[in-house]
Amino acid sequence: MPDKHDVEKLKLIDAVQATLNQEDPALAEFSRAFYDRGAAEDLVAYTAEELTGFARDAWQDFQNHELGTHRVSIADPAFKAQGSKVKGVSIIEIVNDNMPFLVDSVMDELQESKIEVHLVLHPIFIVERDDNGKLTSATARKKPPKRTDRQESLIHIHVTRIDSPEARAALKARLDKVLSDVRAVVSDFKPMQERLAE
């Protein structure tokens, strides 16, 4: 028998998708993948209106990304929505090429920084972009990808509101360093494996 939180989560996602489908079917599909793997007990703390606003903002943020780079943003939700959670959180959003160790490394940094986390979403998309990095299509990764697929990771984390601009800037700098370190490790790992195989 499904857990009551799982049932409530599915109802929320259905409501978000139905609302956004009237605006843009691609955004609606994105919203389902965005929330699909989120922890039910965390998602049900939000209203459908709040979740709709977060999905809209994340979709906008995901529109542009240059291959081989990452982008970290820390912001308060700019939209108004009925619900008590939206006023008390800051959003950390990271767009990156998909690779191992991303979420664990980011969560380790937040834990070391003693930042309280309320929600973590990490959908992985197979994307197509034009030469300028503008999104032309995004499909949720549901099965092992082909070698030619361009996979991108979207990490979306809600933390207790960070009001200080200095604290945000310092956290962004630390996360930028963490993500650069992960890329360096992953980039070195494949050639190392190939040399070992030889």
mmCIF file of C-alpha atoms in Angstrom:
data_model
loop_
_atom_site.group_PDB
_atom_site.id
_atom_site.type_symbol
_atom_site.label_atom_id
_atom_site.label_comp_id
_atom_site.label_asym_id
_atom_site.label_seq_id
_atom_site.Cartn_x
_atom_site.Cartn_y
_atom_site.Cartn_z
ATOM 1 C CA MET A 1 0.000 0.000 0.000
ATOM 2 C CA PRO A 2 1.496 3.382 -0.998
ATOM 3 C CA ASP A 3 2.612 5.742 1.744
ATOM 4 C CA LYS A 4 0.277 8.748 2.254
ATOM 5 C CA HIS A 5 3.175 11.126 1.487
ATOM 6 C CA ASP A 6 3.778 9.354 -1.839
ATOM 7 C CA VAL A 7 0.094 9.706 -2.763
ATOM 8 C CA GLU A 8 0.121 13.398 -1.802
ATOM 9 C CA LYS A 9 3.346 13.947 -3.754
ATOM 10 C CA LEU A 10 1.817 12.470 -6.923
ATOM 11 C CA LYS A 11 -1.268 14.684 -6.529
ATOM 12 C CA LEU A 12 0.953 17.759 -6.153
ATOM 13 C CA ILE A 13 3.037 16.876 -9.231
ATOM 14 C CA ASP A 14 -0.128 16.228 -11.262
ATOM 15 C CA ALA A 15 -1.516 19.625 -10.205
ATOM 16 C CA VAL A 16 1.728 21.424 -11.101
ATOM 17 C CA GLN A 17 1.917 19.679 -14.474
ATOM 18 C CA ALA A 18 -1.737 20.454 -15.286
ATOM 19 C CA THR A 19 -1.236 24.165 -14.494
ATOM 20 C CA LEU A 20 1.980 24.461 -16.496
ATOM 21 C CA ASN A 21 0.631 22.470 -19.446
ATOM 22 C CA GLN A 22 -1.630 25.441 -20.195
ATOM 23 C CA GLU A 23 1.471 27.649 -20.521
ATOM 24 C CA ASP A 24 3.944 25.333 -22.265
ATOM 25 C CA PRO A 25 3.824 21.526 -22.638
ATOM 26 C CA ALA A 26 7.650 21.354 -22.591
ATOM 27 C CA LEU A 27 7.702 23.194 -19.247
ATOM 28 C CA ALA A 28 4.993 20.857 -17.923
ATOM 29 C CA GLU A 29 7.063 17.776 -18.870
ATOM 30 C CA PHE A 30 10.130 19.363 -17.298
ATOM 31 C CA SER A 31 8.203 19.956 -14.053
ATOM 32 C CA ARG A 32 7.297 16.260 -13.736
ATOM 33 C CA ALA A 33 10.927 15.192 -14.175
ATOM 34 C CA PHE A 34 12.022 18.014 -11.862
ATOM 35 C CA TYR A 35 9.973 16.705 -8.919
ATOM 36 C CA ASP A 36 9.747 13.012 -9.774
ATOM 37 C CA ARG A 37 12.666 11.809 -7.636
ATOM 38 C CA GLY A 38 12.284 14.361 -4.817
ATOM 39 C CA ALA A 39 11.640 12.994 -1.327
ATOM 40 C CA ALA A 40 7.867 12.847 -0.801
ATOM 41 C CA GLU A 41 8.047 13.925 2.858
ATOM 42 C CA ASP A 42 9.935 17.099 1.813
ATOM 43 C CA LEU A 43 7.762 17.958 -1.196
ATOM 44 C CA VAL A 44 4.456 17.689 0.677
ATOM 45 C CA ALA A 45 5.538 20.571 2.935
ATOM 46 C CA TYR A 46 4.887 22.868 -0.071
ATOM 47 C CA THR A 47 1.683 23.889 -1.838
ATOM 48 C CA ALA A 48 1.095 23.136 -5.521
ATOM 49 C CA GLU A 49 1.289 26.894 -6.150
ATOM 50 C CA GLU A 50 4.745 27.098 -4.550
ATOM 51 C CA LEU A 51 5.987 24.056 -6.486
ATOM 52 C CA THR A 52 4.666 25.574 -9.727
ATOM 53 C CA GLY A 53 6.681 28.745 -9.086
ATOM 54 C CA PHE A 54 9.893 26.834 -8.334
ATOM 55 C CA ALA A 55 9.525 24.739 -11.509
ATOM 56 C CA ARG A 56 8.940 27.853 -13.646
ATOM 57 C CA ASP A 57 12.060 29.557 -12.251
ATOM 58 C CA ALA A 58 14.216 26.429 -12.651
ATOM 59 C CA TRP A 59 13.037 26.046 -16.276
ATOM 60 C CA GLN A 60 14.132 29.613 -17.004
ATOM 61 C CA ASP A 61 17.513 29.005 -15.371
ATOM 62 C CA PHE A 62 17.995 25.816 -17.427
ATOM 63 C CA GLN A 63 17.450 27.574 -20.768
ATOM 64 C CA ASN A 64 21.145 28.379 -21.292
ATOM 65 C CA HIS A 65 24.242 26.381 -20.446
ATOM 66 C CA GLU A 66 27.604 26.177 -22.174
ATOM 67 C CA LEU A 67 29.111 22.682 -22.384
ATOM 68 C CA GLY A 68 32.106 22.242 -20.075
ATOM 69 C CA THR A 69 30.958 24.830 -17.534
ATOM 70 C CA HIS A 70 28.868 24.972 -14.378
ATOM 71 C CA ARG A 71 26.722 27.770 -12.989
ATOM 72 C CA VAL A 72 25.787 28.347 -9.343
ATOM 73 C CA SER A 73 23.069 30.784 -8.286
ATOM 74 C CA ILE A 74 21.760 31.546 -4.795
ATOM 75 C CA ALA A 75 18.541 33.554 -4.658
ATOM 76 C CA ASP A 76 15.285 34.001 -2.801
ATOM 77 C CA PRO A 77 12.112 33.048 -4.672
ATOM 78 C CA ALA A 78 10.901 36.119 -6.568
ATOM 79 C CA PHE A 79 7.359 34.860 -7.136
ATOM 80 C CA LYS A 80 4.402 35.162 -4.763
ATOM 81 C CA ALA A 81 2.443 32.024 -3.927
ATOM 82 C CA GLN A 82 0.081 30.765 -1.271
ATOM 83 C CA GLY A 83 2.017 28.660 1.209
ATOM 84 C CA SER A 84 4.258 29.102 4.213
ATOM 85 C CA LYS A 85 7.535 27.658 2.903
ATOM 86 C CA VAL A 86 8.342 30.031 0.054
ATOM 87 C CA LYS A 87 9.034 32.985 2.373
ATOM 88 C CA GLY A 88 11.589 31.127 4.487
ATOM 89 C CA VAL A 89 13.936 29.565 1.933
ATOM 90 C CA SER A 90 16.788 30.531 -0.358
ATOM 91 C CA ILE A 91 17.332 28.499 -3.518
ATOM 92 C CA ILE A 92 20.714 27.124 -4.509
ATOM 93 C CA GLU A 93 20.620 26.086 -8.149
ATOM 94 C CA ILE A 94 23.455 24.439 -10.041
ATOM 95 C CA VAL A 95 23.440 23.688 -13.770
ATOM 96 C CA ASN A 96 26.288 21.433 -14.852
ATOM 97 C CA ASP A 97 27.343 18.710 -17.241
ATOM 98 C CA ASN A 98 26.316 15.475 -15.577
ATOM 99 C CA MET A 99 29.164 13.648 -13.811
ATOM 100 C CA PRO A 100 29.735 11.543 -10.690
ATOM 101 C CA PHE A 101 30.145 12.977 -7.161
ATOM 102 C CA LEU A 102 28.201 16.214 -7.775
ATOM 103 C CA VAL A 103 25.420 15.970 -5.203
ATOM 104 C CA ASP A 104 27.549 14.323 -2.495
ATOM 105 C CA SER A 105 30.214 17.006 -2.866
ATOM 106 C CA VAL A 106 27.692 19.861 -2.729
ATOM 107 C CA MET A 107 25.884 18.352 0.280
ATOM 108 C CA ASP A 108 29.194 17.865 2.114
ATOM 109 C CA GLU A 109 29.959 21.569 1.637
ATOM 110 C CA LEU A 110 26.520 22.605 2.928
ATOM 111 C CA GLN A 111 26.897 20.338 5.946
ATOM 112 C CA GLU A 112 30.338 21.770 6.722
ATOM 113 C CA SER A 113 28.847 25.251 6.387
ATOM 114 C CA LYS A 114 26.105 24.252 8.893
ATOM 115 C CA ILE A 115 23.355 25.233 6.448
ATOM 116 C CA GLU A 116 19.944 23.651 7.038
ATOM 117 C CA VAL A 117 18.593 21.891 3.936
ATOM 118 C CA HIS A 118 14.822 21.515 3.354
ATOM 119 C CA LEU A 119 14.634 19.984 -0.126
ATOM 120 C CA VAL A 120 17.063 18.474 -2.641
ATOM 121 C CA LEU A 121 16.109 17.821 -6.274
ATOM 122 C CA HIS A 122 18.524 16.351 -8.799
ATOM 123 C CA PRO A 123 16.944 15.560 -12.157
ATOM 124 C CA ILE A 124 19.267 14.529 -14.986
ATOM 125 C CA PHE A 125 18.247 15.498 -18.503
ATOM 126 C CA ILE A 126 19.331 14.457 -21.982
ATOM 127 C CA VAL A 127 19.455 17.785 -23.759
ATOM 128 C CA GLU A 128 19.967 19.335 -27.132
ATOM 129 C CA ARG A 129 21.253 22.893 -27.349
ATOM 130 C CA ASP A 130 22.138 25.199 -30.213
ATOM 131 C CA ASP A 131 25.649 26.553 -30.792
ATOM 132 C CA ASN A 132 25.023 29.334 -28.263
ATOM 133 C CA GLY A 133 24.031 26.894 -25.517
ATOM 134 C CA LYS A 134 20.284 27.686 -25.791
ATOM 135 C CA LEU A 135 18.024 24.761 -24.933
ATOM 136 C CA THR A 136 16.134 23.206 -27.841
ATOM 137 C CA SER A 137 14.969 20.026 -26.067
ATOM 138 C CA ALA A 138 15.196 18.363 -22.638
ATOM 139 C CA THR A 139 14.109 14.814 -21.856
ATOM 140 C CA ALA A 140 14.293 13.209 -18.434
ATOM 141 C CA ARG A 141 16.893 10.442 -18.359
ATOM 142 C CA LYS A 142 14.967 7.250 -17.643
ATOM 143 C CA LYS A 143 17.289 4.576 -19.020
ATOM 144 C CA PRO A 144 21.043 4.209 -19.652
ATOM 145 C CA PRO A 145 22.033 6.978 -22.070
ATOM 146 C CA LYS A 146 23.735 6.541 -25.430
ATOM 147 C CA ARG A 147 27.361 7.617 -25.626
ATOM 148 C CA THR A 148 26.393 10.513 -27.891
ATOM 149 C CA ASP A 149 23.754 11.894 -25.505
ATOM 150 C CA ARG A 150 24.495 15.235 -23.888
ATOM 151 C CA GLN A 151 23.520 14.804 -20.239
ATOM 152 C CA GLU A 152 23.071 17.712 -17.891
ATOM 153 C CA SER A 153 22.510 17.833 -14.168
ATOM 154 C CA LEU A 154 20.213 20.307 -12.445
ATOM 155 C CA ILE A 155 20.717 20.479 -8.673
ATOM 156 C CA HIS A 156 18.017 22.484 -6.921
ATOM 157 C CA ILE A 157 18.320 22.854 -3.135
ATOM 158 C CA HIS A 158 16.153 24.749 -0.661
ATOM 159 C CA VAL A 159 17.981 26.003 2.431
ATOM 160 C CA THR A 160 16.939 28.183 5.358
ATOM 161 C CA ARG A 161 16.877 31.794 4.102
ATOM 162 C CA ILE A 162 20.348 33.353 3.774
ATOM 163 C CA ASP A 163 19.823 37.106 4.134
ATOM 164 C CA SER A 164 23.430 38.292 4.135
ATOM 165 C CA PRO A 165 24.818 39.117 0.650
ATOM 166 C CA GLU A 166 28.321 38.418 2.016
ATOM 167 C CA ALA A 167 27.301 34.957 3.257
ATOM 168 C CA ARG A 168 25.742 34.152 -0.126
ATOM 169 C CA ALA A 169 28.818 35.310 -2.028
ATOM 170 C CA ALA A 170 31.104 33.267 0.235
ATOM 171 C CA LEU A 171 28.937 30.150 -0.157
ATOM 172 C CA LYS A 172 28.809 30.579 -3.942
ATOM 173 C CA ALA A 173 32.619 30.849 -4.046
ATOM 174 C CA ARG A 174 32.981 27.653 -1.987
ATOM 175 C CA LEU A 175 30.506 25.775 -4.195
ATOM 176 C CA ASP A 176 32.267 27.013 -7.351
ATOM 177 C CA LYS A 177 35.527 25.593 -5.993
ATOM 178 C CA VAL A 178 33.898 22.276 -5.047
ATOM 179 C CA LEU A 179 32.404 21.896 -8.534
ATOM 180 C CA SER A 180 35.688 22.820 -10.238
ATOM 181 C CA ASP A 181 37.461 20.211 -8.098
ATOM 182 C CA VAL A 182 34.890 17.559 -9.028
ATOM 183 C CA ARG A 183 35.337 18.342 -12.734
ATOM 184 C CA ALA A 184 39.123 18.088 -12.403
ATOM 185 C CA VAL A 185 38.891 14.722 -10.608
ATOM 186 C CA VAL A 186 36.404 13.288 -13.118
ATOM 187 C CA SER A 187 38.438 14.597 -16.079
ATOM 188 C CA ASP A 188 41.587 12.925 -14.715
ATOM 189 C CA PHE A 189 39.823 9.688 -13.827
ATOM 190 C CA LYS A 190 39.073 8.391 -17.353
ATOM 191 C CA PRO A 191 42.606 8.864 -18.744
ATOM 192 C CA MET A 192 43.950 7.237 -15.561
ATOM 193 C CA GLN A 193 41.670 4.217 -16.080
ATOM 194 C CA GLU A 194 42.773 3.946 -19.699
ATOM 195 C CA ARG A 195 46.461 4.067 -18.682
ATOM 196 C CA LEU A 196 45.842 1.374 -16.060
ATOM 197 C CA ALA A 197 44.095 -0.785 -18.644
ATOM 198 C CA GLU A 198 47.095 -0.456 -20.955
#
